[in-house]
CSV table of C-alpha atoms in Angstrom, one decimal:
chain,number,residue,atom,x,y,z
A,139,CYS,CA,-103.9,-202.1,-34.1
A,140,ALA,CA,-104.5,-198.4,-34.5
A,141,MET,CA,-101.4,-197.7,-32.3
A,142,LYS,CA,-99.3,-200.0,-34.3
A,143,VAL,CA,-100.3,-198.3,-37.6
A,144,PHE,CA,-99.6,-194.9,-36.0
A,145,PHE,CA,-96.0,-195.9,-34.9
A,146,LYS,CA,-95.3,-197.5,-38.3
A,147,LYS,CA,-96.5,-194.3,-40.1
A,148,ASN,CA,-94.5,-192.2,-37.6
A,149,LYS,CA,-91.3,-194.2,-38.3
A,150,HIS,CA,-91.9,-194.0,-42.0
A,151,MET,CA,-92.3,-190.2,-41.8
A,152,LYS,CA,-89.0,-189.9,-39.8
A,153,ARG,CA,-87.2,-191.8,-42.5
A,154,ILE,CA,-88.7,-189.4,-45.2
A,155,ILE,CA,-87.7,-186.4,-43.2
A,156,LYS,CA,-84.1,-187.7,-42.7
A,157,VAL,CA,-83.8,-188.4,-46.5
A,158,CYS,CA,-85.2,-184.9,-47.3
A,159,VAL,CA,-82.8,-183.2,-44.9
A,160,LEU,CA,-79.8,-185.1,-46.3
A,161,SER,CA,-80.9,-184.2,-49.8
A,162,VAL,CA,-81.1,-180.5,-49.0
A,163,MET,CA,-77.7,-180.6,-47.3
A,164,LEU,CA,-76.1,-182.3,-50.3
A,165,VAL,CA,-77.7,-179.7,-52.7
A,166,LEU,CA,-76.4,-176.9,-50.5
A,167,PHE,CA,-72.9,-178.5,-50.3
A,168,TYR,CA,-72.6,-178.9,-54.1
A,169,SER,CA,-74.1,-175.5,-54.7
A,170,CYS,CA,-71.5,-173.8,-52.4
A,171,ALA,CA,-68.7,-175.8,-54.1
A,172,ASN,CA,-69.8,-174.7,-57.5
A,173,ASP,CA,-70.1,-171.1,-56.3
A,174,LYS,CA,-66.6,-171.2,-55.0
A,175,SER,CA,-65.2,-172.7,-58.2
A,176,ASN,CA,-67.1,-170.2,-60.4
A,177,ASP,CA,-66.4,-167.2,-58.1
A,178,ALA,CA,-64.7,-164.5,-60.2
A,179,LYS,CA,-62.4,-162.6,-57.9
A,180,LEU,CA,-61.5,-158.9,-58.6
A,181,LEU,CA,-58.0,-157.6,-57.8
A,182,ARG,CA,-58.3,-154.9,-55.2
A,183,LYS,CA,-54.7,-154.1,-54.3
A,184,LEU,CA,-51.3,-154.8,-55.8
A,185,ILE,CA,-48.2,-154.4,-53.7
A,186,GLU,CA,-44.9,-154.4,-55.7
A,187,THR,CA,-41.5,-154.6,-54.1
A,188,VAL,CA,-38.3,-154.1,-56.0
A,189,GLU,CA,-34.6,-155.1,-55.3
A,190,ASP,CA,-34.0,-152.1,-53.0
A,191,SER,CA,-37.0,-153.1,-50.9
A,192,SER,CA,-39.0,-150.0,-51.9
A,193,LYS,CA,-42.7,-150.7,-52.4
A,194,VAL,CA,-45.5,-149.3,-54.6
A,195,THR,CA,-49.1,-150.1,-53.6
A,196,THR,CA,-51.7,-149.8,-56.3
A,197,VAL,CA,-55.4,-149.6,-55.3
A,198,LEU,CA,-58.0,-150.6,-57.8
A,199,THR,CA,-61.6,-149.2,-57.7
A,200,TYR,CA,-64.6,-150.8,-59.5
A,201,LYS,CA,-68.2,-150.3,-60.3
A,202,ASP,CA,-69.5,-153.9,-60.3
A,203,ASN,CA,-66.8,-155.6,-62.5
A,204,GLU,CA,-65.9,-152.5,-64.5
A,205,ILE,CA,-62.7,-150.8,-63.4
A,206,VAL,CA,-63.0,-147.2,-62.5
A,207,SER,CA,-59.5,-146.2,-61.5
A,208,THR,CA,-56.1,-147.3,-60.3
A,209,ASP,CA,-54.0,-145.2,-57.9
A,210,ASN,CA,-50.5,-145.4,-56.4
A,211,SER,CA,-47.8,-143.0,-55.3
A,212,ASN,CA,-46.6,-142.5,-58.9
A,213,GLU,CA,-49.8,-142.1,-61.0
A,214,HIS,CA,-53.5,-142.1,-61.1
A,215,VAL,CA,-55.4,-143.7,-63.9
A,216,ASP,CA,-59.1,-143.3,-64.8
A,217,TYR,CA,-61.0,-145.7,-67.1
A,218,THR,CA,-64.2,-144.9,-69.0
A,219,TYR,CA,-66.6,-147.5,-70.5
A,220,THR,CA,-69.0,-147.2,-73.4
A,221,ASP,CA,-71.5,-150.0,-74.1
A,222,GLY,CA,-69.5,-152.4,-71.9
A,223,LEU,CA,-66.1,-151.7,-73.5
A,224,ILE,CA,-63.2,-149.5,-72.3
A,225,THR,CA,-63.0,-146.5,-74.6
A,226,THR,CA,-60.8,-144.1,-72.7
A,227,ILE,CA,-57.8,-144.4,-70.3
A,228,VAL,CA,-56.4,-141.2,-68.8
A,229,SER,CA,-53.1,-141.5,-66.9
A,230,LYS,CA,-51.8,-138.7,-64.7
A,231,LYS,CA,-48.3,-138.6,-63.3
A,232,LYS,CA,-48.2,-137.2,-59.7
A,233,SER,CA,-44.6,-135.9,-60.0
A,234,ASP,CA,-45.5,-133.2,-62.6
A,235,GLN,CA,-49.3,-133.6,-63.1
A,236,SER,CA,-48.7,-134.4,-66.8
A,237,GLN,CA,-51.3,-136.6,-68.3
A,238,VAL,CA,-51.8,-138.9,-71.4
A,239,SER,CA,-55.2,-139.8,-72.7
A,240,THR,CA,-55.7,-142.9,-74.9
A,241,SER,CA,-58.9,-143.6,-76.8
A,242,PHE,CA,-59.9,-147.1,-78.0
A,243,THR,CA,-62.1,-147.8,-81.0
A,244,TYR,CA,-63.8,-151.2,-81.6
A,245,ASP,CA,-65.6,-152.9,-84.5
A,246,LYS,CA,-68.0,-155.7,-83.5
A,247,GLY,CA,-66.4,-155.9,-80.0
A,248,LYS,CA,-62.8,-156.1,-81.3
A,249,LEU,CA,-60.2,-153.4,-80.9
A,250,VAL,CA,-59.3,-151.8,-84.2
A,251,GLN,CA,-57.5,-148.6,-83.2
A,252,THR,CA,-55.9,-146.8,-80.3
A,253,LYS,CA,-55.1,-143.0,-80.3
A,254,SER,CA,-53.1,-141.2,-77.7
A,255,SER,CA,-52.9,-137.5,-76.8
A,256,ASP,CA,-49.2,-137.7,-77.5
A,257,GLY,CA,-50.0,-138.1,-81.2
A,258,SER,CA,-49.3,-141.8,-81.5
A,259,GLU,CA,-51.7,-144.4,-82.8
A,260,THR,CA,-52.0,-148.1,-83.5
A,261,ASN,CA,-54.2,-149.9,-86.0
A,262,TYR,CA,-55.3,-153.5,-85.6
A,263,THR,CA,-56.6,-156.1,-88.1
A,264,HIS,CA,-58.2,-159.3,-86.8
A,265,SER,CA,-57.8,-162.5,-88.9
A,266,ALA,CA,-60.1,-165.5,-89.1
A,267,ASP,CA,-57.5,-167.7,-87.4
A,268,GLY,CA,-57.5,-165.4,-84.3
A,269,SER,CA,-54.2,-163.7,-85.0
A,270,VAL,CA,-54.0,-159.9,-85.0
A,271,THR,CA,-51.8,-157.7,-87.2
A,272,TYR,CA,-50.9,-154.2,-86.1
A,273,GLU,CA,-49.1,-151.0,-87.2
A,274,HIS,CA,-47.9,-148.4,-84.8
A,275,PHE,CA,-47.3,-144.8,-85.8
A,276,ALA,CA,-45.7,-141.8,-83.9
A,277,SER,CA,-46.4,-138.2,-84.6
A,278,ASN,CA,-43.8,-135.9,-86.0
A,279,ASP,CA,-44.3,-132.1,-86.3
A,280,LYS,CA,-42.6,-131.9,-89.7
A,281,GLU,CA,-43.7,-135.2,-91.3
A,282,GLY,CA,-46.9,-136.1,-89.5
A,283,LEU,CA,-47.5,-139.8,-88.7
A,284,ILE,CA,-44.4,-142.0,-89.1
A,285,LYS,CA,-44.6,-145.8,-88.9
A,286,GLN,CA,-42.5,-147.0,-86.1
A,287,PHE,CA,-43.1,-150.7,-86.2
A,288,HIS,CA,-45.6,-153.4,-87.3
A,289,GLY,CA,-46.2,-157.0,-86.3
A,290,VAL,CA,-48.4,-160.0,-85.6
A,291,LEU,CA,-50.0,-161.2,-82.3
A,292,THR,CA,-50.7,-164.9,-82.1
A,293,PHE,CA,-53.1,-166.4,-79.5
A,294,GLU,CA,-53.7,-170.0,-78.3
A,295,GLU,CA,-56.5,-171.0,-75.9
A,296,GLY,CA,-57.1,-167.4,-74.9
A,297,ASN,CA,-53.4,-166.7,-74.2
A,298,LEU,CA,-51.0,-164.4,-76.2
A,299,VAL,CA,-48.2,-166.8,-77.1
A,300,LYS,CA,-46.2,-164.7,-79.7
A,301,ASP,CA,-45.6,-161.1,-80.7
A,302,ASN,CA,-43.5,-160.9,-83.9
A,303,ARG,CA,-42.5,-157.3,-84.6
A,304,VAL,CA,-40.5,-155.5,-87.3
A,305,LEU,CA,-39.1,-152.0,-86.7
A,306,ASP,CA,-39.8,-149.6,-89.5
A,307,ASN,CA,-37.5,-146.8,-88.2
A,308,SER,CA,-34.2,-148.7,-88.5
A,309,GLU,CA,-31.2,-147.2,-90.2
A,310,VAL,CA,-30.5,-147.8,-93.8
A,311,ASN,CA,-29.4,-151.4,-94.6
A,312,LEU,CA,-30.6,-152.6,-91.2
A,313,ILE,CA,-33.6,-154.8,-90.5
A,314,THR,CA,-34.5,-155.3,-86.9
A,315,LYS,CA,-36.9,-157.9,-85.7
A,316,ILE,CA,-38.2,-158.4,-82.1
A,317,ASP,CA,-39.8,-161.7,-81.4
A,318,ALA,CA,-41.5,-162.3,-78.0
A,319,SER,CA,-42.8,-165.7,-76.9
A,320,TYR,CA,-44.8,-166.6,-73.7
A,321,GLU,CA,-45.4,-169.7,-71.8
A,322,TYR,CA,-48.3,-170.1,-69.3
A,323,ASP,CA,-49.6,-172.1,-66.4
A,324,THR,CA,-53.2,-173.2,-66.1
A,325,LYS,CA,-54.2,-170.9,-63.2
A,326,ASN,CA,-56.4,-167.7,-63.1
A,327,ASN,CA,-55.0,-164.4,-64.4
A,328,PRO,CA,-55.9,-161.8,-61.7
A,329,TRP,CA,-56.6,-159.2,-64.4
A,330,PHE,CA,-58.8,-161.3,-66.6
A,331,ASN,CA,-62.0,-160.8,-64.6
A,332,ILE,CA,-62.0,-157.0,-65.2
A,333,LYS,CA,-64.7,-156.4,-67.7
A,334,ALA,CA,-63.4,-156.0,-71.3
A,335,PHE,CA,-59.8,-155.8,-70.1
A,336,ASP,CA,-58.9,-158.7,-72.4
A,337,LYS,CA,-59.8,-156.5,-75.4
A,338,LEU,CA,-56.9,-154.1,-74.6
A,339,LEU,CA,-54.1,-155.5,-76.8
A,340,ILE,CA,-51.6,-152.9,-75.6
A,341,TYR,CA,-51.2,-154.8,-72.3
A,342,ASN,CA,-49.7,-157.9,-74.0
A,343,GLU,CA,-49.7,-161.1,-71.8
A,344,LEU,CA,-51.8,-159.4,-69.1
A,345,ILE,CA,-54.9,-159.8,-71.2
A,346,SER,CA,-54.4,-163.6,-71.3
A,347,VAL,CA,-56.6,-166.2,-69.5
A,348,ASN,CA,-53.7,-167.7,-67.6
A,349,ASN,CA,-50.4,-166.4,-66.0
A,350,SER,CA,-47.2,-166.1,-67.9
A,351,MET,CA,-44.4,-168.1,-66.3
A,352,LEU,CA,-41.7,-167.4,-68.9
A,353,SER,CA,-41.2,-164.9,-71.6
A,354,VAL,CA,-38.4,-164.8,-74.1
A,355,ILE,CA,-37.6,-161.6,-76.0
A,356,GLU,CA,-35.3,-162.1,-79.0
A,357,ASN,CA,-33.7,-159.2,-80.8
A,358,ASN,CA,-32.2,-159.8,-84.3
A,359,THR,CA,-30.6,-157.1,-86.4
A,360,THR,CA,-29.5,-157.9,-90.0
A,361,ASN,CA,-27.1,-155.7,-91.9
A,362,THR,CA,-28.1,-156.3,-95.5
A,363,LYS,CA,-25.0,-154.5,-96.8
A,364,GLU,CA,-22.4,-156.5,-94.9
A,365,ASP,CA,-24.5,-159.6,-94.6
A,366,GLN,CA,-24.2,-159.7,-90.8
A,367,ILE,CA,-26.7,-160.7,-88.1
A,368,ILE,CA,-26.5,-159.4,-84.5
A,369,SER,CA,-28.7,-161.4,-82.1
A,370,SER,CA,-29.6,-161.1,-78.4
A,371,ALA,CA,-32.1,-162.6,-76.1
A,372,LYS,CA,-33.6,-161.9,-72.7
A,373,MET,CA,-35.6,-164.3,-70.6
A,374,HIS,CA,-37.9,-163.3,-67.8
A,375,LYS,CA,-39.4,-165.9,-65.5
A,376,SER,CA,-42.1,-165.7,-62.8
A,377,ILE,CA,-42.8,-168.0,-59.9
A,378,PHE,CA,-46.3,-167.9,-58.4
A,379,LYS,CA,-47.9,-168.9,-55.2
A,380,TYR,CA,-51.7,-169.4,-55.4
A,381,ASP,CA,-54.7,-169.3,-53.1
A,382,SER,CA,-57.3,-172.1,-52.7
A,383,ASP,CA,-59.2,-170.7,-55.8
A,384,ASP,CA,-56.1,-170.8,-58.0
A,385,TYR,CA,-55.6,-167.1,-58.1
A,386,PRO,CA,-52.0,-165.8,-57.5
A,387,LYS,CA,-51.3,-164.3,-54.1
A,388,GLU,CA,-47.6,-163.8,-54.8
A,389,GLN,CA,-45.4,-163.5,-57.8
A,390,ILE,CA,-41.6,-163.3,-58.0
A,391,SER,CA,-40.3,-162.0,-61.3
A,392,GLU,CA,-36.7,-161.7,-62.5
A,393,ASN,CA,-34.4,-161.9,-65.5
A,394,ALA,CA,-33.8,-165.6,-65.9
A,395,LYS,CA,-30.2,-165.2,-67.1
A,396,SER,CA,-28.8,-162.7,-64.7
A,397,ASN,CA,-31.3,-163.0,-61.8
A,398,SER,CA,-31.6,-159.2,-62.1
A,399,GLY,CA,-34.7,-157.0,-62.3
A,400,TYR,CA,-36.2,-158.7,-59.2
A,401,LEU,CA,-39.9,-157.8,-58.5
A,402,LYS,CA,-42.2,-159.2,-55.9
A,403,SER,CA,-45.9,-158.7,-56.5
A,404,GLU,CA,-48.6,-159.4,-53.8
A,405,TYR,CA,-52.2,-159.7,-55.0
A,406,ILE,CA,-55.1,-158.9,-52.7
A,407,TYR,CA,-58.7,-159.5,-53.7
A,408,GLU,CA,-62.1,-158.5,-52.4
């Protein structure tokens, strides 16, 4: 009888062990799956090829998820953070060693002003509906700051969808408007995981959550004296190939009307 009880207990223990092992394996499987889906990749290298087959390779350096610098054969760019926000970008051309420094000022985590060492500056105002109005000024030795243009940025679901701009330096009797619109996919933007990069409104659609597949730039000039309107439009499309984590590994960009301006971009992550 004792032997029968022993074997019954032994079989019961084996079943318990099997169930425990299976449970652990399932937990590990789902944990790994979630880690993969939530894994925020950082772009390490960007290889761009243009129509004449010439290539430019840009290497990105980080400290954790804060970008430290980008470097290629044309320029070197350094980034400085303050309290988790990018506050200075210094770009140096390698051809003549000239450099431009741009400072970024924030209010409650939102960009309100950029100032460049070339004398230009842009002021931003954030509205309750998520749109952002802006005014851009250039420096003139005789007249000081002169407004060049102003406009409104419109966002939807974390993506920049419209940039409606009016030029303020047009000739007398001319009103020039530039309207840009963007369409997106639902995949991961390779720039979005860089800490605070999405705050930098100067980078247009690159700060969006997803990738821009099509952009349309419309230029309308109205002659108020002769009551004439001159219009033009440019379309730029991009075709992406993605990796298993829905990050782009290749992008082909071109002018959608003339098939000109070809650019192939290859994205390499850590």
